[in-house]
mmCIF file of C-alpha atoms in Angstrom:
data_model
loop_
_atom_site.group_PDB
_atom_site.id
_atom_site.type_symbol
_atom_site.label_atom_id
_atom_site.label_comp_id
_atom_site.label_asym_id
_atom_site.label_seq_id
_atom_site.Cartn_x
_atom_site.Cartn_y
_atom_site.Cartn_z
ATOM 1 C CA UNK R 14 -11.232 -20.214 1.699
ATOM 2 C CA UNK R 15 -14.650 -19.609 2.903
ATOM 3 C CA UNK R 16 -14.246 -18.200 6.189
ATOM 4 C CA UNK R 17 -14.989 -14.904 7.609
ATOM 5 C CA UNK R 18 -12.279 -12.346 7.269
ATOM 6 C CA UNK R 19 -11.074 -13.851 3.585
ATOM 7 C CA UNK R 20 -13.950 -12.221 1.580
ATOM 8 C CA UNK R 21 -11.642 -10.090 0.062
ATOM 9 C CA UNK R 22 -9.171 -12.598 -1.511
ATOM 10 C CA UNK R 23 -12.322 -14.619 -3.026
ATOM 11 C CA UNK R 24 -13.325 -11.308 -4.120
ATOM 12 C CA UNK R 25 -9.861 -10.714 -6.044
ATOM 13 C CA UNK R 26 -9.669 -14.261 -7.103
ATOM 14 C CA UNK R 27 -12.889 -13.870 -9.402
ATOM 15 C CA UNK R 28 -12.865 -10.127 -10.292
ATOM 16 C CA UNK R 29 -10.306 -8.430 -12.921
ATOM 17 C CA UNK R 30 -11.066 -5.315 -12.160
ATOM 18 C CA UNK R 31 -8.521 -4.531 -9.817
ATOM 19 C CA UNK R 32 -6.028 -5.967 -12.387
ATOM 20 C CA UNK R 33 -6.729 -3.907 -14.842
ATOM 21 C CA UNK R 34 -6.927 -0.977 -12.208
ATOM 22 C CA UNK R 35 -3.378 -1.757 -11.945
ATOM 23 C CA UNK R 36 -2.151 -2.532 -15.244
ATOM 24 C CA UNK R 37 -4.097 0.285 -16.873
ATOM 25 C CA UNK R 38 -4.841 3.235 -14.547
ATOM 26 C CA UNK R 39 -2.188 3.302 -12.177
ATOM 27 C CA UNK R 40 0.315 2.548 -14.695
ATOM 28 C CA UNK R 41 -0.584 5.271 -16.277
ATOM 29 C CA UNK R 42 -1.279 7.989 -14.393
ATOM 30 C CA UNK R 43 2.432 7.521 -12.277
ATOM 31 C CA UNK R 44 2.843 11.347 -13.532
ATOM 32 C CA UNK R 45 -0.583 12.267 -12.123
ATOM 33 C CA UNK R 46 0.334 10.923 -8.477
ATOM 34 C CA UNK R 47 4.122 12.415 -8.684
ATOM 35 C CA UNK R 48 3.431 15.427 -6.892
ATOM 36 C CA UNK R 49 1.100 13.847 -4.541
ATOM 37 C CA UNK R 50 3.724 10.988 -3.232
ATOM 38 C CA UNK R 51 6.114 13.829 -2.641
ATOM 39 C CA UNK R 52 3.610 15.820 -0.722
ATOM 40 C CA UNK R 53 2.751 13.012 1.702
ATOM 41 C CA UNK R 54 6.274 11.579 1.999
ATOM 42 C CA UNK R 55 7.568 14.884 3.215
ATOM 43 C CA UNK R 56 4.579 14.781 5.499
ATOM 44 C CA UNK R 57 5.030 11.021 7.098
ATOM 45 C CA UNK R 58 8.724 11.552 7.424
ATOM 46 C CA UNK R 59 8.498 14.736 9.538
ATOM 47 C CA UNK R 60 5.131 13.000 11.890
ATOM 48 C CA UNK R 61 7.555 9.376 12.118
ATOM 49 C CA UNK R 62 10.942 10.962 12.978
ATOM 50 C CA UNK R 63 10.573 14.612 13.637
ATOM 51 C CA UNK R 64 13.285 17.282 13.556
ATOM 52 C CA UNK R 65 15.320 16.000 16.670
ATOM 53 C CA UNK R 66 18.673 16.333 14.881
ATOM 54 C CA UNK R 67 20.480 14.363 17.830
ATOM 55 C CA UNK R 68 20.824 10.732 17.460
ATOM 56 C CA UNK R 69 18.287 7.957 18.591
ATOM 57 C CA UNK R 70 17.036 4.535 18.709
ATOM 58 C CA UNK R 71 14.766 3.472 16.266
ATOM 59 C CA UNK R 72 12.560 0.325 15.288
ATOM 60 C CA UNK R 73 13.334 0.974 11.861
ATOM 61 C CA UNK R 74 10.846 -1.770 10.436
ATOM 62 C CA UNK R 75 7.693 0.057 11.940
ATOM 63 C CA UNK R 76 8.565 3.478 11.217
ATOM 64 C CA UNK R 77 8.845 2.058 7.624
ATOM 65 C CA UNK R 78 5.580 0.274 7.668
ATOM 66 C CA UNK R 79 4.126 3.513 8.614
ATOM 67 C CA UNK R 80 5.423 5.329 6.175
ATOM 68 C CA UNK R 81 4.935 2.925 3.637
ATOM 69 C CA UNK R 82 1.123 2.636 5.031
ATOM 70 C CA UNK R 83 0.614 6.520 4.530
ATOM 71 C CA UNK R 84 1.845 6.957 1.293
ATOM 72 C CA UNK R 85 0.177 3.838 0.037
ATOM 73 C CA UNK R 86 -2.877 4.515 1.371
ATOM 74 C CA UNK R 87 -2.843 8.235 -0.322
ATOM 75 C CA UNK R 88 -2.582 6.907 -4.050
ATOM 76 C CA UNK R 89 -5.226 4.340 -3.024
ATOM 77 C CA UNK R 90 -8.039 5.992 -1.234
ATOM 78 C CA UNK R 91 -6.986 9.812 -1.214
ATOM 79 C CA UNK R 92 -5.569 12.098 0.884
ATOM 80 C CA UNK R 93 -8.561 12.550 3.770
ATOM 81 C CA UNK R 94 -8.418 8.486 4.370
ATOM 82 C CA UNK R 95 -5.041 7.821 4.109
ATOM 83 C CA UNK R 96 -4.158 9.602 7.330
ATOM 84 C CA UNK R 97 -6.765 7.749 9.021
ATOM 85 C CA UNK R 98 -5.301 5.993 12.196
ATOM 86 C CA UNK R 99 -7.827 2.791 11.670
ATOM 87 C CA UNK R 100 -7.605 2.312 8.415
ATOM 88 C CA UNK R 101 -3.832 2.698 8.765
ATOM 89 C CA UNK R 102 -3.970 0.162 11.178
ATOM 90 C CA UNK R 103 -5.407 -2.016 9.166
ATOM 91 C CA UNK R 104 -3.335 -1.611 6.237
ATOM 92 C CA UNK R 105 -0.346 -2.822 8.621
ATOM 93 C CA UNK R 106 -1.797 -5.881 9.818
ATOM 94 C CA UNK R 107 -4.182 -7.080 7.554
ATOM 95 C CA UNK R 108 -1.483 -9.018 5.550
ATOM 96 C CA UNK R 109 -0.261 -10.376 8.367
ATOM 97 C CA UNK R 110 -3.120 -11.842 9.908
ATOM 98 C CA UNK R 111 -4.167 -13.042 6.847
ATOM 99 C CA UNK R 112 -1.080 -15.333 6.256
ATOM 100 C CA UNK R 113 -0.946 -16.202 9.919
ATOM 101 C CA UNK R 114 -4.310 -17.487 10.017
ATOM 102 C CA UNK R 115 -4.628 -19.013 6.753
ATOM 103 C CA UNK R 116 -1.327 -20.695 7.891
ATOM 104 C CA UNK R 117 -2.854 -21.920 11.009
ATOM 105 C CA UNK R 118 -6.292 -23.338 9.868
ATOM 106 C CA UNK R 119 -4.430 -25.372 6.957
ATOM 107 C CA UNK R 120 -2.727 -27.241 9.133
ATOM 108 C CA UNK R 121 -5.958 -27.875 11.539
ATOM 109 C CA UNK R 122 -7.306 -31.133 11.216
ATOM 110 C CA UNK R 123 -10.624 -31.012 8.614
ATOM 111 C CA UNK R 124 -13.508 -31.302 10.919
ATOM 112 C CA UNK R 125 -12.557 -28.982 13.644
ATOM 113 C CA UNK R 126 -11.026 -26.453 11.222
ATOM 114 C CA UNK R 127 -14.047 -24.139 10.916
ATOM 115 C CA UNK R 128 -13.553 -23.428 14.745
ATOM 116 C CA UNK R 129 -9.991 -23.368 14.258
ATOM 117 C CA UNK R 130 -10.346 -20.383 12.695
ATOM 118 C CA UNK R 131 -13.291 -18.425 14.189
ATOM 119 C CA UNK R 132 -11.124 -18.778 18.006
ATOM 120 C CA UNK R 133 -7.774 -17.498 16.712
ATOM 121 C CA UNK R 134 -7.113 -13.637 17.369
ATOM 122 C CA UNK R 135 -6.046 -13.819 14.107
ATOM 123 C CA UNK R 136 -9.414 -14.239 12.985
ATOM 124 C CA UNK R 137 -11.191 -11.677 15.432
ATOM 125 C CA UNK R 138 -8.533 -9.389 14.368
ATOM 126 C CA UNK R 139 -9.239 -9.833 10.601
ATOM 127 C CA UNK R 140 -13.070 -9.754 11.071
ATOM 128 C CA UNK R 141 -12.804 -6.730 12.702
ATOM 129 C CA UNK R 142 -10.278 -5.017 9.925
ATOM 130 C CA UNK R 143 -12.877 -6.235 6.676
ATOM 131 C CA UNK R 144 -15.739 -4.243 8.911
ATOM 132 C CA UNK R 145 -14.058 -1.689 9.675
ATOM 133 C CA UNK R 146 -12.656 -0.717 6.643
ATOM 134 C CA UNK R 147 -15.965 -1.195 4.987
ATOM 135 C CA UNK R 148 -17.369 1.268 7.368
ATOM 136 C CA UNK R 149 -14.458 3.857 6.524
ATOM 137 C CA UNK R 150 -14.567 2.890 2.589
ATOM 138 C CA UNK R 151 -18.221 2.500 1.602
ATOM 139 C CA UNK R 152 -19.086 6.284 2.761
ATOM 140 C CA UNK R 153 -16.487 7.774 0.248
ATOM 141 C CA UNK R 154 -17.181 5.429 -2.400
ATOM 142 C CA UNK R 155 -21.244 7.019 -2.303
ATOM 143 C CA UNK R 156 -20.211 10.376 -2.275
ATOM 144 C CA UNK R 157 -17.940 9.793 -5.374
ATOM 145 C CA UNK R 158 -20.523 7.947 -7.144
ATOM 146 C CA UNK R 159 -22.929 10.859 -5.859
ATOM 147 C CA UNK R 160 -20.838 13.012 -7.440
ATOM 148 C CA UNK R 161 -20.197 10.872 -10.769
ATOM 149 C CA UNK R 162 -23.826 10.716 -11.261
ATOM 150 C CA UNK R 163 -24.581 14.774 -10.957
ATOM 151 C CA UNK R 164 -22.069 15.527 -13.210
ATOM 152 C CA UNK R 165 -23.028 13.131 -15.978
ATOM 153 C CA UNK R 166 -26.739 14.160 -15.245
ATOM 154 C CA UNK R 167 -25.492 18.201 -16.304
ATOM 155 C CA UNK R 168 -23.903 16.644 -19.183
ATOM 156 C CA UNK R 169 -20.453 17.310 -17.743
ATOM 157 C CA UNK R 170 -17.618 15.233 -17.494
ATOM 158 C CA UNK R 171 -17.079 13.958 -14.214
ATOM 159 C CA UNK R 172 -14.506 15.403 -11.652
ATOM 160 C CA UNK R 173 -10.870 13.533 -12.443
ATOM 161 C CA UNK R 174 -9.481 11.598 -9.822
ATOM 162 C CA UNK R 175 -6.306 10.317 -8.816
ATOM 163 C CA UNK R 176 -6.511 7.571 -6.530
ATOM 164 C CA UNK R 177 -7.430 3.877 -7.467
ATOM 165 C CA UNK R 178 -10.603 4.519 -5.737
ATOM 166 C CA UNK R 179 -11.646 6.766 -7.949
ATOM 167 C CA UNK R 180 -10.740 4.310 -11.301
ATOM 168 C CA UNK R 181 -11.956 1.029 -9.629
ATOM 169 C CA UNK R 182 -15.271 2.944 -10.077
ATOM 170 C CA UNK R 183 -14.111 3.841 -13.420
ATOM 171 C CA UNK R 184 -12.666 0.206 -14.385
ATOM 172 C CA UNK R 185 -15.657 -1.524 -12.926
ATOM 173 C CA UNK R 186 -18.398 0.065 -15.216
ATOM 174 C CA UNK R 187 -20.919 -0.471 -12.833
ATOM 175 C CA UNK R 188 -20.125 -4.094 -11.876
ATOM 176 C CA UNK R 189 -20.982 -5.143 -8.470
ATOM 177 C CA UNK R 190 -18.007 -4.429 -6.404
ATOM 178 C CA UNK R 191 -17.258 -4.301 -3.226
ATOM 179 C CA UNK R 192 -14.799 -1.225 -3.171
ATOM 180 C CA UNK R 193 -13.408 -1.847 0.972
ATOM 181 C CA UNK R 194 -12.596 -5.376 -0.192
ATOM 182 C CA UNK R 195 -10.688 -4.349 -3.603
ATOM 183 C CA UNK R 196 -8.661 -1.740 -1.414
ATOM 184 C CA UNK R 197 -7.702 -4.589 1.389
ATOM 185 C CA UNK R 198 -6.464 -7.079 -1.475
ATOM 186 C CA UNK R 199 -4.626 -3.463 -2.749
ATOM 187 C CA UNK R 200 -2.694 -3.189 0.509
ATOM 188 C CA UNK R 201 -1.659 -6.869 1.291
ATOM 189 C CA UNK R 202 -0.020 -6.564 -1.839
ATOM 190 C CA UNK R 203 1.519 -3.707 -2.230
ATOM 191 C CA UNK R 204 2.832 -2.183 1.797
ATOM 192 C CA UNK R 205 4.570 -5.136 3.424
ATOM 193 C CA UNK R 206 6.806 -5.672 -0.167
ATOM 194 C CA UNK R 207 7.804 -2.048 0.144
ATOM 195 C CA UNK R 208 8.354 -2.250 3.361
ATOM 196 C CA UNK R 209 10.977 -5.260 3.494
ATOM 197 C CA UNK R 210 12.883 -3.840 0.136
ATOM 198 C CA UNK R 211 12.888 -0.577 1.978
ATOM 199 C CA UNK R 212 14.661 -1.640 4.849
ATOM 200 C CA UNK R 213 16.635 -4.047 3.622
ATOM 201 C CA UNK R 214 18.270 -1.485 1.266
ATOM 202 C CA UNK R 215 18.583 0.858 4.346
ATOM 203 C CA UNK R 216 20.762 -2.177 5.846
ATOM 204 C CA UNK R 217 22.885 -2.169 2.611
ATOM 205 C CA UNK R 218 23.461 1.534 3.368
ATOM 206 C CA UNK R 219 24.261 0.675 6.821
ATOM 207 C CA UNK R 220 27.010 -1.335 5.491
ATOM 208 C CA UNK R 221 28.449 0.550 3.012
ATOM 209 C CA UNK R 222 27.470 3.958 4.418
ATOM 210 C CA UNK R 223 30.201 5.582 1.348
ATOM 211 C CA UNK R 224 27.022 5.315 -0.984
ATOM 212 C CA UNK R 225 24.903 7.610 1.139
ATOM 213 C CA UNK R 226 26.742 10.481 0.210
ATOM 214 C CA UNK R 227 26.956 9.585 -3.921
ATOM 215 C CA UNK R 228 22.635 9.200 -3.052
ATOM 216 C CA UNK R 229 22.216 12.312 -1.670
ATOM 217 C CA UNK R 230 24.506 13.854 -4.400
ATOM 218 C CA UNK R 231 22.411 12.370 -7.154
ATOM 219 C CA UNK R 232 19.254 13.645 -5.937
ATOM 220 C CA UNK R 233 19.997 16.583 -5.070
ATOM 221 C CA UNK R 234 21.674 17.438 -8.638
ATOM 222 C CA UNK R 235 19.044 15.589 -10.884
ATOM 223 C CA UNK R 236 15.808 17.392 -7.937
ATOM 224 C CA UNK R 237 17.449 20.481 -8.141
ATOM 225 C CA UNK R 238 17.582 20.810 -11.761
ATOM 226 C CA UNK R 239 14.234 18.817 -13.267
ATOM 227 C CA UNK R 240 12.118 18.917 -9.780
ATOM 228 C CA UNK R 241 9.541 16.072 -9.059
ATOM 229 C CA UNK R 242 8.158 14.397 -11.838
ATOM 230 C CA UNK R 243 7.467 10.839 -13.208
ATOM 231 C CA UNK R 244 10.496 11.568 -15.923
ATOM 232 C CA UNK R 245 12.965 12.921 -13.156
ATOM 233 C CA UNK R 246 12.759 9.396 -11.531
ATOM 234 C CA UNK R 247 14.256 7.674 -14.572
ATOM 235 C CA UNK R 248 17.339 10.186 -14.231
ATOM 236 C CA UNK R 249 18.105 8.518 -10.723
ATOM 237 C CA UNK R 250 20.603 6.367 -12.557
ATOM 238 C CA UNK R 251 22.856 5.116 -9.140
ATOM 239 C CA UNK R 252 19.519 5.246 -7.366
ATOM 240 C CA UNK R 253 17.878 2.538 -9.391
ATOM 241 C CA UNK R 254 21.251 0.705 -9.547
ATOM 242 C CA UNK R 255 21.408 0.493 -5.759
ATOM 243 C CA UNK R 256 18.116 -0.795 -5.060
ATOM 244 C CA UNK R 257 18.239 -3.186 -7.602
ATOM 245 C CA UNK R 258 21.055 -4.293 -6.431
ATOM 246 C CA UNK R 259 19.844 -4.445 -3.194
ATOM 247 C CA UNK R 260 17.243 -6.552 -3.815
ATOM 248 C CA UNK R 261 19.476 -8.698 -6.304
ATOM 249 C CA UNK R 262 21.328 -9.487 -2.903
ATOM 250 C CA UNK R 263 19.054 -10.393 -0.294
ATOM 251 C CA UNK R 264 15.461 -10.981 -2.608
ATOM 252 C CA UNK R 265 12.059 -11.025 -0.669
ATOM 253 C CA UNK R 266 11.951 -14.826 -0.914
ATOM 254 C CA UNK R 267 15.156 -15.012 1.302
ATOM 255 C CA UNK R 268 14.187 -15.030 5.027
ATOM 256 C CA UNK R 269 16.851 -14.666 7.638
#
């Protein structure tokens, strides 16, 4: 679809690198990102729902999509831009809009369908989040190049990096590529999944609330004694069992 706020997906649709940034670098390096995933889930938790131990109402969907958003965000661009209230922002509704819109503008009638789709808020919206997330992205992406370049120039090796930011750059051996696009078609793929399997198990624990305890017992035994790492995941035995379950139940292609 060439219209303005879809660059991204025509982007995807032709380019392999982010693919293979998936497949081969983030697959990969899971153990690399452990301790990092932990660090900023603690953190999102404690900003979303504070320590208020008494009991309140909660749009449990958003909270999620926040915390989803954050911890994303921090294995995609880093730690200083995934706390970043725009780009978060964007991360949330990009997806959205994009579906929305593209939803909208199909069913338009052919000739005025161009103006369809420059008039929608939808579209303003999505304009506004590819620009803005250039603005945010394309900075970093120069410094790390920057820094890339110095260090190969001392005939060192250049700093590691544990983001997909930092091995796009790496995957896409100098190929054109426009890095803020790459990270949008990143997030509409990856946050709003999450978020729905999330809460949809968290609904399965609100209705058999007897597992929550056998959870908690599980991780705390198998944390306690191996601590976070990639390996101590694959020891969360009732852990996987429920969420596969979960999403055996009620799968993402089920709407309610």
């Amino acid at each position: 679809m060439n219209y303005p706020g879809f660059e991204p997906h025509k982007q995807s649709f032709h380019n392999n690198v982010i693919k293979d940034t998936v497949r081969i670098k983030l697959t990969q390096s899971l153990g690399l990102v452990t301790s990092d995933l932990v660090e900023e889930t603690r953190m999102v938790v404690d900003d979303v729902f504070g320590q208020d131990a008494g009991w309140t109402t909660r749009k449990i969907r958003e909270d999620l999509l926040e915390i989803v958003a954050r911890v994303s965000s921090r294995v995609f661009l880093g730690e200083k831009l995934c706390r970043n209230r725009r780009w978060l922002d964007i991360s949330k509704t990009f997806t959205v809009d994009t579906f929305v819109l593209s939803h909208i503008t199909r069913i338009a009638p052919p000739i005025p369908r161009p103006l369809v789709s420059l008039v929608l808020p939808h579209s303003s919206r999505l304009r506004g989040a590819v620009r803005d997330a250039y603005k945010l992205i394309h900075p970093e992406v120069i410094k790390r190049k920057a820094a890339v370049d110095a260090a190969r120039a001392a005939g060192e090796k250049p700093p590691k990096v544990a983001d997909t930011l930092g091995w796009m750059y790496d995957m896409s051996k100098g190929e054109d590529l426009n890095f803020a696009y790459a990270q949008l078609t990143l997030t509409m793929a990856a946050i709003h999944t999450t978020t729905e399997s999330a809460g949809r198990a968290i609904i399965d624990l609100c209705k058999y609330p007897e597992i929550a305890q056998q959870l908690r017992d599980e991780i705390i035994d198998v944390i306690g004694r191996e601590g976070w790492a990639k390996t101590t995941l694959y020891k969360l035995k009732l852990m996987d069992s429920f969420l596969k379950e979960s999403q055996r139940v009620t799968p993402l292609a089920i709407s309610k």
